[in-house]
Coordinates of C-alpha atoms and ligand atoms in Angstrom, one line a residue:
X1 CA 42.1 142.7 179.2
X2 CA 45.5 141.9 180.7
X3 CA 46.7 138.5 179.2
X4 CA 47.8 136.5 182.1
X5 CA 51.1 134.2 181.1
X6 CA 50.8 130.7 181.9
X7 CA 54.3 128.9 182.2
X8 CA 53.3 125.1 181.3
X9 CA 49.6 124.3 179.8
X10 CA 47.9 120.5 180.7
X11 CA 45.0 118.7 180.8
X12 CA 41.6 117.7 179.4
X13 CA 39.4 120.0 177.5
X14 CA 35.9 119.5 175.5
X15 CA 35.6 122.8 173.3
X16 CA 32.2 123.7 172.2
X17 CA 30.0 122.3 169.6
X18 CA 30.9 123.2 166.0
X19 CA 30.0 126.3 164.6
X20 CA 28.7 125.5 161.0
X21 CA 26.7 122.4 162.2
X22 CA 24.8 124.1 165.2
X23 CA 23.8 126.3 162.4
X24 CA 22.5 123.9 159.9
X25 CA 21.0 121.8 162.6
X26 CA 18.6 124.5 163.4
X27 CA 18.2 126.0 159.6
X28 CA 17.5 122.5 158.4
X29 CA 15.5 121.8 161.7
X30 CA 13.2 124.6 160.9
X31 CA 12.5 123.5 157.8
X32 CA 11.7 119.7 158.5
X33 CA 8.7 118.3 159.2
X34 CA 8.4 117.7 163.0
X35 CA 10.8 117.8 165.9
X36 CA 14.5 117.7 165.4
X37 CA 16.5 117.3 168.6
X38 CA 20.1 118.7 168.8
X39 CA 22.5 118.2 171.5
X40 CA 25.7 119.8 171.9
X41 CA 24.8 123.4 170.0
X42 CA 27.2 126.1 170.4
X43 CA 25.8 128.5 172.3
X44 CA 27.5 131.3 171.1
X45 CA 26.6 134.3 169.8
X46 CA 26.3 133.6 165.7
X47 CA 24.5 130.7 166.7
X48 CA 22.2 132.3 168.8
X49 CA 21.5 135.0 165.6
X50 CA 20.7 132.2 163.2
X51 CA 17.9 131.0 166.4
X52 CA 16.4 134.1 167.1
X53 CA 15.8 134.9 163.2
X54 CA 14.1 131.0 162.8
X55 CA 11.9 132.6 165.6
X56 CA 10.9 135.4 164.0
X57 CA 9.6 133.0 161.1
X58 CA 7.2 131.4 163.6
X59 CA 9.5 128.5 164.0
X60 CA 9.5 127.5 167.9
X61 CA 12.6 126.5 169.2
X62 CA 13.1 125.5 173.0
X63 CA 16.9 125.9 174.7
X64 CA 18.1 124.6 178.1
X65 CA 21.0 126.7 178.5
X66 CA 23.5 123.6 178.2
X67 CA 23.6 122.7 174.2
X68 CA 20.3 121.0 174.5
X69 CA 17.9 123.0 171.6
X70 CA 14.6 121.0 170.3
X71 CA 13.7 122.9 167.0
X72 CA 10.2 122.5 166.1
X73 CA 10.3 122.5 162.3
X74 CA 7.1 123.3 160.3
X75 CA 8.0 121.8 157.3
X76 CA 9.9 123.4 153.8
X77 CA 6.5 125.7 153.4
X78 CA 6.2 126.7 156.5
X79 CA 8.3 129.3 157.3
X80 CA 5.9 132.8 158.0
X81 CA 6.7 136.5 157.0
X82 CA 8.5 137.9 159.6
X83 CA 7.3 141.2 160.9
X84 CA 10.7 142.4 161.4
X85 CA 14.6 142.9 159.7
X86 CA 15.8 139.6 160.4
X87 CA 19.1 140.3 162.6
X88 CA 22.2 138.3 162.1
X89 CA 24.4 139.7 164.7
X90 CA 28.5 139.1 163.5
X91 CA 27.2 135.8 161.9
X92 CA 28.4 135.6 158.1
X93 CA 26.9 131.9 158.1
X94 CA 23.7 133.3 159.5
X95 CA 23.5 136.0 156.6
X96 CA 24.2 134.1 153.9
X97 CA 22.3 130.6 154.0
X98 CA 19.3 133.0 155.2
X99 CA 19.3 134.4 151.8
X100 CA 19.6 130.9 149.6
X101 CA 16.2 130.0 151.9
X102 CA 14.5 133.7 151.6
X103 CA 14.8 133.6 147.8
X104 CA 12.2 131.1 147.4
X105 CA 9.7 131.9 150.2
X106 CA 5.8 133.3 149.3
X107 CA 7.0 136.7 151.7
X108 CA 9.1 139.6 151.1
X109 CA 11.5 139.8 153.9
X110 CA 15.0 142.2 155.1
X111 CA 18.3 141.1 156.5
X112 CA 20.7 143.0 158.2
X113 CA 24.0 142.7 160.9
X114 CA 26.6 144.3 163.3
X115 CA 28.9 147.3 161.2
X116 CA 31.2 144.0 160.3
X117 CA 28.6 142.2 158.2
X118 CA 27.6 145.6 156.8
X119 CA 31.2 145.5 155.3
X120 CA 30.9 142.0 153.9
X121 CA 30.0 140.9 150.7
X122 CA 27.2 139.5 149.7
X123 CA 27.1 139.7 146.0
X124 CA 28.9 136.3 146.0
X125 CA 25.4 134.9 146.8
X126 CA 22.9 137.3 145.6
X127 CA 24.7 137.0 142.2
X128 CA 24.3 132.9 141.5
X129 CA 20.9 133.3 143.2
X130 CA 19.4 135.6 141.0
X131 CA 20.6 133.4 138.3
X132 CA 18.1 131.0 139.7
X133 CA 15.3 133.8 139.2
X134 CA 15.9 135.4 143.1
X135 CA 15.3 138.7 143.5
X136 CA 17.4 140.5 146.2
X137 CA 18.3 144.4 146.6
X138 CA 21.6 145.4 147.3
X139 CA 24.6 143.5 147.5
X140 CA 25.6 144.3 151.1
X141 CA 23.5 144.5 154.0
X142 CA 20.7 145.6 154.4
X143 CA 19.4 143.0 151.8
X144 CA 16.0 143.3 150.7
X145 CA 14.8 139.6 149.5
X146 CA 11.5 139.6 147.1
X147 CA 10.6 136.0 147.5
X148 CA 9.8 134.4 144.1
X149 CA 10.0 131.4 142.6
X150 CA 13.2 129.6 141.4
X151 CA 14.6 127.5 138.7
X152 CA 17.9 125.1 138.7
X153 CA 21.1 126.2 137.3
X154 CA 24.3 124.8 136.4
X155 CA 27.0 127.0 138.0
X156 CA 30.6 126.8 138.7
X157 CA 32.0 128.8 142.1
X158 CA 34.3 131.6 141.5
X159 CA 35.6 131.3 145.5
X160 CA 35.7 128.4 147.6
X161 CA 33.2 128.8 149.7
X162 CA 31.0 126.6 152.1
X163 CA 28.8 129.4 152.8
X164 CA 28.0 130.6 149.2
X165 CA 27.8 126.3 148.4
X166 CA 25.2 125.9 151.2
X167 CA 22.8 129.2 150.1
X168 CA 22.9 127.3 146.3
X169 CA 21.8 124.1 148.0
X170 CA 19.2 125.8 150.0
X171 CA 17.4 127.6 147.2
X172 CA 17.5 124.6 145.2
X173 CA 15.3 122.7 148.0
X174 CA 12.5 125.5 146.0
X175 CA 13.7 126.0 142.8
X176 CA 12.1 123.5 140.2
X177 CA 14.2 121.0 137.9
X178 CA 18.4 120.3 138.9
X179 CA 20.6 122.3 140.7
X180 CA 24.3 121.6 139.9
X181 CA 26.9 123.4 141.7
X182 CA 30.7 123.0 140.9
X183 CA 33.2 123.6 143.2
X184 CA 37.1 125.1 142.7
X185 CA 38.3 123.4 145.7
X186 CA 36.5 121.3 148.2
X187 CA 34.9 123.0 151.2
X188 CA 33.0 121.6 154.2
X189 CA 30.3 119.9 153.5
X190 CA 28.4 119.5 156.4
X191 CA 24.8 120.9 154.6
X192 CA 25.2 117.8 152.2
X193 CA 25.5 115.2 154.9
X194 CA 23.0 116.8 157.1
X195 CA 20.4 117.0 153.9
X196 CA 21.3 113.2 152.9
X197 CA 20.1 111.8 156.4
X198 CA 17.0 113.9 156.2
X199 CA 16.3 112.5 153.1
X200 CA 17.1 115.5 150.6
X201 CA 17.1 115.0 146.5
X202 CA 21.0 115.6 147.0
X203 CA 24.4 114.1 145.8
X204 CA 28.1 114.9 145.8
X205 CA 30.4 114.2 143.5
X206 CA 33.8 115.2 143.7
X207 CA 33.3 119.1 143.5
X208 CA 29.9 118.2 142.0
X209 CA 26.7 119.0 143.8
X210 CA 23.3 117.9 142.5
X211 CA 20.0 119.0 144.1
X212 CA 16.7 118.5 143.1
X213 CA 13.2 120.2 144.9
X214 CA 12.6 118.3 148.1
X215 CA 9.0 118.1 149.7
X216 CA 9.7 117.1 152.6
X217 CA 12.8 116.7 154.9
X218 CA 12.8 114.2 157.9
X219 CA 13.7 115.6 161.3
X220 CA 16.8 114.0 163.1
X221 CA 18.5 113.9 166.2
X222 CA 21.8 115.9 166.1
X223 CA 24.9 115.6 168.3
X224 CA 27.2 118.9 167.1
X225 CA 30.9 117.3 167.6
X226 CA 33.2 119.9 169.0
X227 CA 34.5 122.3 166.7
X228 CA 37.7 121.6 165.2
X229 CA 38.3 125.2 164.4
X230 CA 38.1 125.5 168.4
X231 CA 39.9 123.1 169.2
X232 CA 42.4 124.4 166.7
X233 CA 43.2 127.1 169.4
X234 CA 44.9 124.2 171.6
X235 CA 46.5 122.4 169.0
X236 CA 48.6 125.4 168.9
X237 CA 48.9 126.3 172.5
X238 CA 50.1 122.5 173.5
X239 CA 52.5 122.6 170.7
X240 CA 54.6 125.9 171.5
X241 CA 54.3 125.6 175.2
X242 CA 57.4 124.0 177.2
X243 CA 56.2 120.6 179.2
X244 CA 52.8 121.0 177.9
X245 CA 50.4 118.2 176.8
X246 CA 46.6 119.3 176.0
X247 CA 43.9 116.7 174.7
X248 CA 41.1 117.6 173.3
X249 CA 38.0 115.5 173.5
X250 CA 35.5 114.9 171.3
X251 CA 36.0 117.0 168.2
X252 CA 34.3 116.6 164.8
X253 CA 37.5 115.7 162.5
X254 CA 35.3 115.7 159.0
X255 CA 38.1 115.6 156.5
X256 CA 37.1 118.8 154.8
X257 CA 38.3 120.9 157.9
X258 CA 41.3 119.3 159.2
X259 CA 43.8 120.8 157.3
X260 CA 45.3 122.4 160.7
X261 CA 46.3 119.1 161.9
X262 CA 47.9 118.5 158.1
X263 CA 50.0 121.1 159.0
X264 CA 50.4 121.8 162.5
X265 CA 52.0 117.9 161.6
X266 CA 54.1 119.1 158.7
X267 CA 55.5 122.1 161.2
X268 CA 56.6 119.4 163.5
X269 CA 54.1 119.6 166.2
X270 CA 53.6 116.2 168.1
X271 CA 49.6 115.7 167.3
X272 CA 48.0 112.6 168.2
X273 CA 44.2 111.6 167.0
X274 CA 42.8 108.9 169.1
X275 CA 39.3 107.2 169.3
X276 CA 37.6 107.5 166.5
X277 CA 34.3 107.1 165.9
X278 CA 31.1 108.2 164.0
X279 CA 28.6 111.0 165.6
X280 CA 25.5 111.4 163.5
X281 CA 27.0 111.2 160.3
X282 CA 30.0 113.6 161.4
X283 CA 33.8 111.8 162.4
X284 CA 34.7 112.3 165.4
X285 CA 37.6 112.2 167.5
X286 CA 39.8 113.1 170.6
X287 CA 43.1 114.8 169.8
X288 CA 45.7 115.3 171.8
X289 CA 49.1 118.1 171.1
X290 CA 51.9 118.2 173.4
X291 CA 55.6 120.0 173.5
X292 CA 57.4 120.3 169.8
X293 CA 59.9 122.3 168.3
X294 CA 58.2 123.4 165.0
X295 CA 59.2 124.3 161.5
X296 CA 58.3 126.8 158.7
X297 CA 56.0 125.5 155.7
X298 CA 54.8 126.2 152.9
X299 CA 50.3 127.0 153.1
X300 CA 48.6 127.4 149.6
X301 CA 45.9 125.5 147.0
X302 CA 43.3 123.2 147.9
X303 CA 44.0 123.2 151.6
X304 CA 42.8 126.3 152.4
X305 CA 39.4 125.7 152.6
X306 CA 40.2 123.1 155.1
X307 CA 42.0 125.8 157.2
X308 CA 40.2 128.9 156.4
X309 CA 39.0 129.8 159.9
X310 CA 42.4 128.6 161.3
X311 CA 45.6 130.8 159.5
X312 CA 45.5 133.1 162.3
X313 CA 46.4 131.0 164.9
X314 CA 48.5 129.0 162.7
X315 CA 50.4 132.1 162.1
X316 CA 50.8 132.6 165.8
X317 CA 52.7 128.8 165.7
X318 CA 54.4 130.1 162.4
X319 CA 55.8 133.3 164.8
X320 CA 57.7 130.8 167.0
X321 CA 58.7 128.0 164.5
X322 CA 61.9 128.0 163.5
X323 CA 62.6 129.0 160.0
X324 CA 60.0 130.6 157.0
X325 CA 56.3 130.0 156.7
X326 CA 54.3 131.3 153.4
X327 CA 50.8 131.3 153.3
X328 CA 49.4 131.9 149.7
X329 CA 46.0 131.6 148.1
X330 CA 44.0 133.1 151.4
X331 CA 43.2 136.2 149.6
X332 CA 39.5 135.0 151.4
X333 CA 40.8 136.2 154.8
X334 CA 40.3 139.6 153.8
X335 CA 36.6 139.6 153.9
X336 CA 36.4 137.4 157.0
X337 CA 35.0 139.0 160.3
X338 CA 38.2 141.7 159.6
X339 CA 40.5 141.5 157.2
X340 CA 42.4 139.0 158.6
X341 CA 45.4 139.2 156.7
X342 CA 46.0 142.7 157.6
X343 CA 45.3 142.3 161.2
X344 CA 47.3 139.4 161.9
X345 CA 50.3 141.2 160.0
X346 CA 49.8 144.6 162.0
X347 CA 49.5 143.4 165.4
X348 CA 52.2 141.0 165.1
X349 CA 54.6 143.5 164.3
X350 CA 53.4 145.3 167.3
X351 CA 55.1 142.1 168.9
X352 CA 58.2 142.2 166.8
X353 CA 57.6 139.4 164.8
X354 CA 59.2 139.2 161.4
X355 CA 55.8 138.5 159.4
X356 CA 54.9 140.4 156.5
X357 CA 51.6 140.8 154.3
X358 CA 51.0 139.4 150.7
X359 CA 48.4 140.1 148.4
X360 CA 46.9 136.9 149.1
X361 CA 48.4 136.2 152.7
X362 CA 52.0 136.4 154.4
X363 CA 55.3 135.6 154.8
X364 CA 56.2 134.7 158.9
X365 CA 59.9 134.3 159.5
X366 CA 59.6 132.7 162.5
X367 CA 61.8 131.6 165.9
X368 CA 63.0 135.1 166.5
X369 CA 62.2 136.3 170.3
X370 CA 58.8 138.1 170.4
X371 CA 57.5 140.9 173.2
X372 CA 54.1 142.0 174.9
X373 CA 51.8 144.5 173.6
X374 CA 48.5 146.1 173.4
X375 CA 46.4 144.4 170.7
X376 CA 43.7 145.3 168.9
X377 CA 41.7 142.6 168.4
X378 CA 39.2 144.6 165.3
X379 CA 35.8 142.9 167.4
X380 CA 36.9 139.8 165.6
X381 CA 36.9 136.7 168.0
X382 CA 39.4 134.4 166.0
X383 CA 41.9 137.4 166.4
X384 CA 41.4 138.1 170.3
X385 CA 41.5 134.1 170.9
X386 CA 45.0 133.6 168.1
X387 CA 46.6 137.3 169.9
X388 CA 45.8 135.4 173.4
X389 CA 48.1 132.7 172.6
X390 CA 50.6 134.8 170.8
X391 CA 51.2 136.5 174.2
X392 CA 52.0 133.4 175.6
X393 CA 56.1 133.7 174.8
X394 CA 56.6 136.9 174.2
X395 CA 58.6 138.6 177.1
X396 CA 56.8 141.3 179.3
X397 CA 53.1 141.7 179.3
X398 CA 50.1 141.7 176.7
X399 CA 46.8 142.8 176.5
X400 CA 43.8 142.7 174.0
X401 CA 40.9 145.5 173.9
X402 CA 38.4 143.5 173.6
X403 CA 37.7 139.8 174.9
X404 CA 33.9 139.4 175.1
X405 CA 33.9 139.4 171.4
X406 CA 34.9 135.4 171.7
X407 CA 31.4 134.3 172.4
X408 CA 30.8 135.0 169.1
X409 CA 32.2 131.2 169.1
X410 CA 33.6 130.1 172.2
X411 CA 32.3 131.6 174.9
X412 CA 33.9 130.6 178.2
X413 CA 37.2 130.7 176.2
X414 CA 39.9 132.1 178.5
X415 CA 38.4 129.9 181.3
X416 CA 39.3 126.8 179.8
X417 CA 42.6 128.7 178.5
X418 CA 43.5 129.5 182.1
X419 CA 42.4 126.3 183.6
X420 CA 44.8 124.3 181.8
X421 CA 47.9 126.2 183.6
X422 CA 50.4 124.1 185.6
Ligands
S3P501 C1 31.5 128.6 157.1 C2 32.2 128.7 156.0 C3 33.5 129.5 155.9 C4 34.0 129.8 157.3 C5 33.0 130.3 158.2 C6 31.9 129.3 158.4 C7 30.2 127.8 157.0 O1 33.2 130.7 155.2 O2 35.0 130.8 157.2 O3 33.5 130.6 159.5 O4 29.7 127.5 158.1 O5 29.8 127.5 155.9 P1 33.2 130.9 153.6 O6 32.1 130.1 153.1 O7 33.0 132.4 153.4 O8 34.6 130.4 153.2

């Protein structure tokens, strides 16, 4: 797909819902007892995975189409064997919270994904789980999951990771006597608010999580705040452009994932957060970026959790920011959807930026005159939506070989990317 250049960007934008929360609504849905309502769901295509595998478990679950989802949950026990390989699509989040639920089911059951989750690793869950008595084949997908019964453990993280967290949490909803799980370094936690107001055995403190067996979980109504790591997308976009101002309503600002406005701030970039308010247990607010002249800094230690999902586009601001930015400490990015870090290095040299990879992420010297090229975007959605708004200044034209991957989570992307031209 061409990219089309836009010369000024402004206007109102609502992104859709966040990614790691539609999830959860409908995990956690499944496994309350009664209806649990959720509004706002990204319907995009991990999302959708996570859904269609909860369906194959016997759990009914009605969509409108517009975000609406009512999740009929059967209760912790009441999951059924599914006849099939549960399919994750792309969805890492999917894959991995499946298995922390699997390992302590009465059924045997199979997971498997898209060549990119086939290339991802999942010993980083199987490993703690099978401390806790799991028994799953294989350490990539196809996983084979022997449901069993579980015990609590006490065990410290080797990576920062919500995902690996959130399959620990889930198993310990089975697994009988205390889960504790330490953290290195913060990372969302939107499974332990979620499990709190349905009434979950669970506590936090500091990296600290406690879990005890739960009977019974209490259905909820959800409202999925727009997803900052969406959102972050426009941040970006309204602070390079020239005469540009872009607000962005209604996005879920939980402090363990808004380390891109930390530093789209510390690069200079005029960010504004407005209104805020609480959404079923999420913060929430409406943020708005306009026009800056931005600045090299320095990305590494405990904020990169709260900026995973978003280096790539913040290297794209890093590209036109005057001066040096060093990311360190991201060696994560590597086993994202691609390897990120190599990705974003390679096709940005393809646009003659100065950027180069690091063992655990990259150096960007920035505010040197970029130009178009054909991207490869590697089927990875944060890299087709980041390589979008690279093109934006670079002189001559762009184009990326793939765009439909986006609605993996955004879909409708590049309309609302186009309609904010002016
Ligand atoms: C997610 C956690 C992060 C993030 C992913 C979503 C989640 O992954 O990159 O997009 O919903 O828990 P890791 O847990 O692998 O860091």
């Amino acid at each position: 797909m061409l990219i089309h250049k836009m010369k000024r960007v402004n206007g109102v934008i609502t992104v859709p819902g966040d990614k790691s929360i539609s999830h959860r609504a409908v995990m956690l849905g499944a496994l309350a007892d009664g209806t649990t309502s959720i509004r706002g769901f990204l319907r995009g295509a991990d999302c959708l995975s996570t859904i269609d595998c909860f369906r194959k478990m016997g759990i009914r679950i009605d969509e409108d189409g517009n975000g609406s989802v009512t999740v009929h949950g059967r209760g912790l026990n009441g999951l059924s064997a599914p006849q099939d390989t549960l399919y994750t699509g792309n969805s890492g989040t999917t894959t991995r919270l499946l298995c922390g639920i699997l390992a302590g089911q009465p059924f045997d059951s199979s997971v498997t994904g898209d060549a990119s989750i086939c290339k991802r690793p999942m010993g980083r869950v199987t490993r703690p789980l099978s401390l806790m008595g799991a028994r799953i084949e294989n350490e990539y997908c196809p996983l084979l999951i022997h449901g069993t019964k579980l015990h609590g453990i006490d065990y410290s993280m080797e990576v920062a990771s919500a995902q690996v967290k959130t399959a620990l949490i889930l198993a310990a909803l089975y697994a009988d006597g205390e889960t504790v799980i330490r953290e290195t370094e913060k990372s969302r936690d939107h499974t332990e608010l979620m499990l709190k107001a349905m009434g979950a055995d669970i506590e936090t403190c500091g990296l600290t999580v406690r879990v005890r067996r739960t009977n019974a979980l209490r259905p909820q109504d959800i409202t999925v705040p727009g997803d900052i790591s969406s959102a972050a997308f426009f941040m970006v976009l309204g602070s390079i452009m020239p005469e540009s101002e872009i607000t962005i309503k209604n996005v879920g600002i939980n402090p363990t994932r808004t380390g891109i406005i930390d530093v789209m701030r510390q690069m200079g970039a005029d960010i504004r957060i407005s209104g805020e308010r609480t959404e079923g247990g999420e913060p929430v607010a409406d943020i708005r970026a306009a026009s800056s002249r931005l600045r090299g800094v320095e990305i590494g230690g405990e904020i990169i959790p709260r900026l995973i999902d978003e280096l790539p586009v913040i290297a794209a601001a890093a590209v036109f920011a005057e001066g040096r930015t060093v990311i360190r400490d991201a060696r994560e990015l590597k086993v994202k959807e691609t390897n990120r870090i190599r990705a974003v290095a390679e096709e940005f040299t393809k646009a003659g930026a100065d950027i180069t990879e690091t063992e655990d992420g990259m150096i960007i010297n920035g505010g040197k005159p970029i130009h178009g090229a054909d991207f490869a975007v590697y089927g990875d959605h944060r890299m087709a939506m980041s390589l979008a708004i690279l093109s934006q200044l670079a002189e001559g034209a762009s184009s990326i070989d793939d765009a439909s991957c986006v609605d993996v989570s955004y879909p409708g992307f590049f309309e609302d990317f186009y309609g904010l031209e002016n």
